[in-house]
Coordinates of C-alpha atoms in Angstrom, one line a residue:
X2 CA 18.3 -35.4 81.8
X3 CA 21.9 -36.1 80.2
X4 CA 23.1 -35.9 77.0
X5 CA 25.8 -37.9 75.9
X6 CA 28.4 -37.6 73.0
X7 CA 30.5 -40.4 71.7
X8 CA 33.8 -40.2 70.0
X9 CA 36.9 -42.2 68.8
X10 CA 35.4 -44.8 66.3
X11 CA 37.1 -44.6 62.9
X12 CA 38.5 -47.4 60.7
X13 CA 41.1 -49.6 61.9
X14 CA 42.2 -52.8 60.2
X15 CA 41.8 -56.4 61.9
X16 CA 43.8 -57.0 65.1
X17 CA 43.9 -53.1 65.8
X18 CA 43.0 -50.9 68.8
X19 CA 40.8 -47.5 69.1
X20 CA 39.3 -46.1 72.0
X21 CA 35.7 -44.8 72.1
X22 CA 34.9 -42.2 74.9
X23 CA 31.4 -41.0 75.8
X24 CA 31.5 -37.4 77.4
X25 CA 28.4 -36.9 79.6
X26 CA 26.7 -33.1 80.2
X27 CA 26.5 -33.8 84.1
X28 CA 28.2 -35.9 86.8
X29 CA 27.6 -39.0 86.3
X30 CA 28.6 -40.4 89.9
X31 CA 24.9 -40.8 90.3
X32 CA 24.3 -42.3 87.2
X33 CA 23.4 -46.2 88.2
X34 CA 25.2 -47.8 85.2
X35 CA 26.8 -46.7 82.4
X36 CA 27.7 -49.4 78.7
X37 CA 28.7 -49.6 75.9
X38 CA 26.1 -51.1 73.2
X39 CA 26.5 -51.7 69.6
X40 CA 24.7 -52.6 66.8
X41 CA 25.4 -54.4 63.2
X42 CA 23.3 -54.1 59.9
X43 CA 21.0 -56.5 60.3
X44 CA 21.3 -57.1 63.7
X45 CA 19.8 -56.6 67.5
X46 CA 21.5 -53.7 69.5
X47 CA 23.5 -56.1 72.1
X48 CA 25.0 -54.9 75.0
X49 CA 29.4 -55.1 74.7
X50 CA 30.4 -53.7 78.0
X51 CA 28.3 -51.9 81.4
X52 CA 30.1 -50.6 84.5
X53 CA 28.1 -49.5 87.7
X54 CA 28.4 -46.8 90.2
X55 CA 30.2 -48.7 91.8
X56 CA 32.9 -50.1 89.6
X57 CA 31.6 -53.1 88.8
X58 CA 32.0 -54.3 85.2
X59 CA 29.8 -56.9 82.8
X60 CA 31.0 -57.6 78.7
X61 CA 29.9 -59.5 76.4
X62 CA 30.8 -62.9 76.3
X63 CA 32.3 -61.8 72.3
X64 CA 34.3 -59.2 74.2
X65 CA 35.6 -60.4 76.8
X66 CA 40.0 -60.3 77.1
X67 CA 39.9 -58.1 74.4
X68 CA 38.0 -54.7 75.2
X69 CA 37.6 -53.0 78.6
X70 CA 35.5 -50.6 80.4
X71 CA 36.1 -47.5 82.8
X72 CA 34.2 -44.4 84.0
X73 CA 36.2 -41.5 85.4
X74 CA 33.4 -39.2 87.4
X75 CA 36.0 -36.4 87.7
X76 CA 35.9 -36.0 83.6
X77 CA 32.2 -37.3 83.5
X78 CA 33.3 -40.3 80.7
X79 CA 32.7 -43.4 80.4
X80 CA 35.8 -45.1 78.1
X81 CA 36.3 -48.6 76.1
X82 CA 39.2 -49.4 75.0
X83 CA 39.1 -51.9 72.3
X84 CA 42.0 -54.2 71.5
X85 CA 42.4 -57.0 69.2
X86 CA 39.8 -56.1 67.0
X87 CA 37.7 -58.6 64.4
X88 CA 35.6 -57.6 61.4
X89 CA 32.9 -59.4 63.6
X90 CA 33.1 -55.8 66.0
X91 CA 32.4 -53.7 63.0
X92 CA 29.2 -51.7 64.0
X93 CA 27.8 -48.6 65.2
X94 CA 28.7 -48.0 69.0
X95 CA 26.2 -46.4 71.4
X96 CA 26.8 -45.5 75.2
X97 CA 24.1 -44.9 77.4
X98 CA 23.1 -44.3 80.7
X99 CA 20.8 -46.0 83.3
X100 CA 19.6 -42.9 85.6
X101 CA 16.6 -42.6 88.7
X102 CA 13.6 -43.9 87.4
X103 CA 15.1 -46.2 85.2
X104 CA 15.1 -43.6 82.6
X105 CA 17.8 -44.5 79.8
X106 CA 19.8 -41.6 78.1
X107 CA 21.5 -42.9 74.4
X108 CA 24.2 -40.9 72.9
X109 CA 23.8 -41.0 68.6
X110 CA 26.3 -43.9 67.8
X111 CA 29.9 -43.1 66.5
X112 CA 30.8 -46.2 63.9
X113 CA 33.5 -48.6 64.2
X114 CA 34.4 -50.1 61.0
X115 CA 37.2 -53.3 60.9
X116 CA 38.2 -54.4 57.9
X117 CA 39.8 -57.3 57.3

């Protein structure tokens, strides 16, 4: 079992950075995969950004240029680093990880709000 915390949304105005960061209770050099998901009022929870154990990365077509993913297994994080936000990214952000068994570990969502 992990737990993990998010941190770093806020309120940033359109075309603005912020940097979210997931801090796991464990290594998580094990952990399979590791992302970033997100979801809007009204909307499915969609996937913005993975990375795997071994460094490979995945975003969202929406995403892609603008935000980037990285885990650092010394510091048990997984980081995205948002650039160029749109209003369209305003939503509640939820890392998780992909462990043995397939079992998924969600942390509670920290909220990105972009206003235009």
């Amino acid at each position: 079992q992990v737990q993990l915390v998010e941190s770093g949304g806020g309120l940033v105005q359109a075309g603005g950075s912020l940097r979210l960061s997931c801090a796991a209770s464990r290594s998580i050099n094990s952990i399979n995969n590791m992302g970033w998901y997100r979801q809007a009022p009204g909307k499915q929870r969609e996937l913005v950004a993975s990375i795997t154990q071994g460094g490979s990365t995945n975003y969202a077509d929406s995403v892609k240029g603008r935000f980037t993913i990285s885990r650092d297994n010394a510091k048990n994080t997984v980081n995205l680093q948002m650039n160029s936000l749109k209003p369209e990214d305003t939503a509640v952000y939820y890392c998780n990880a992909v462990a043995k068994m397939l079992l998924t570990y969600w942390g509670q969502g920290t909220q990105v709000t972009v206003s235009s």
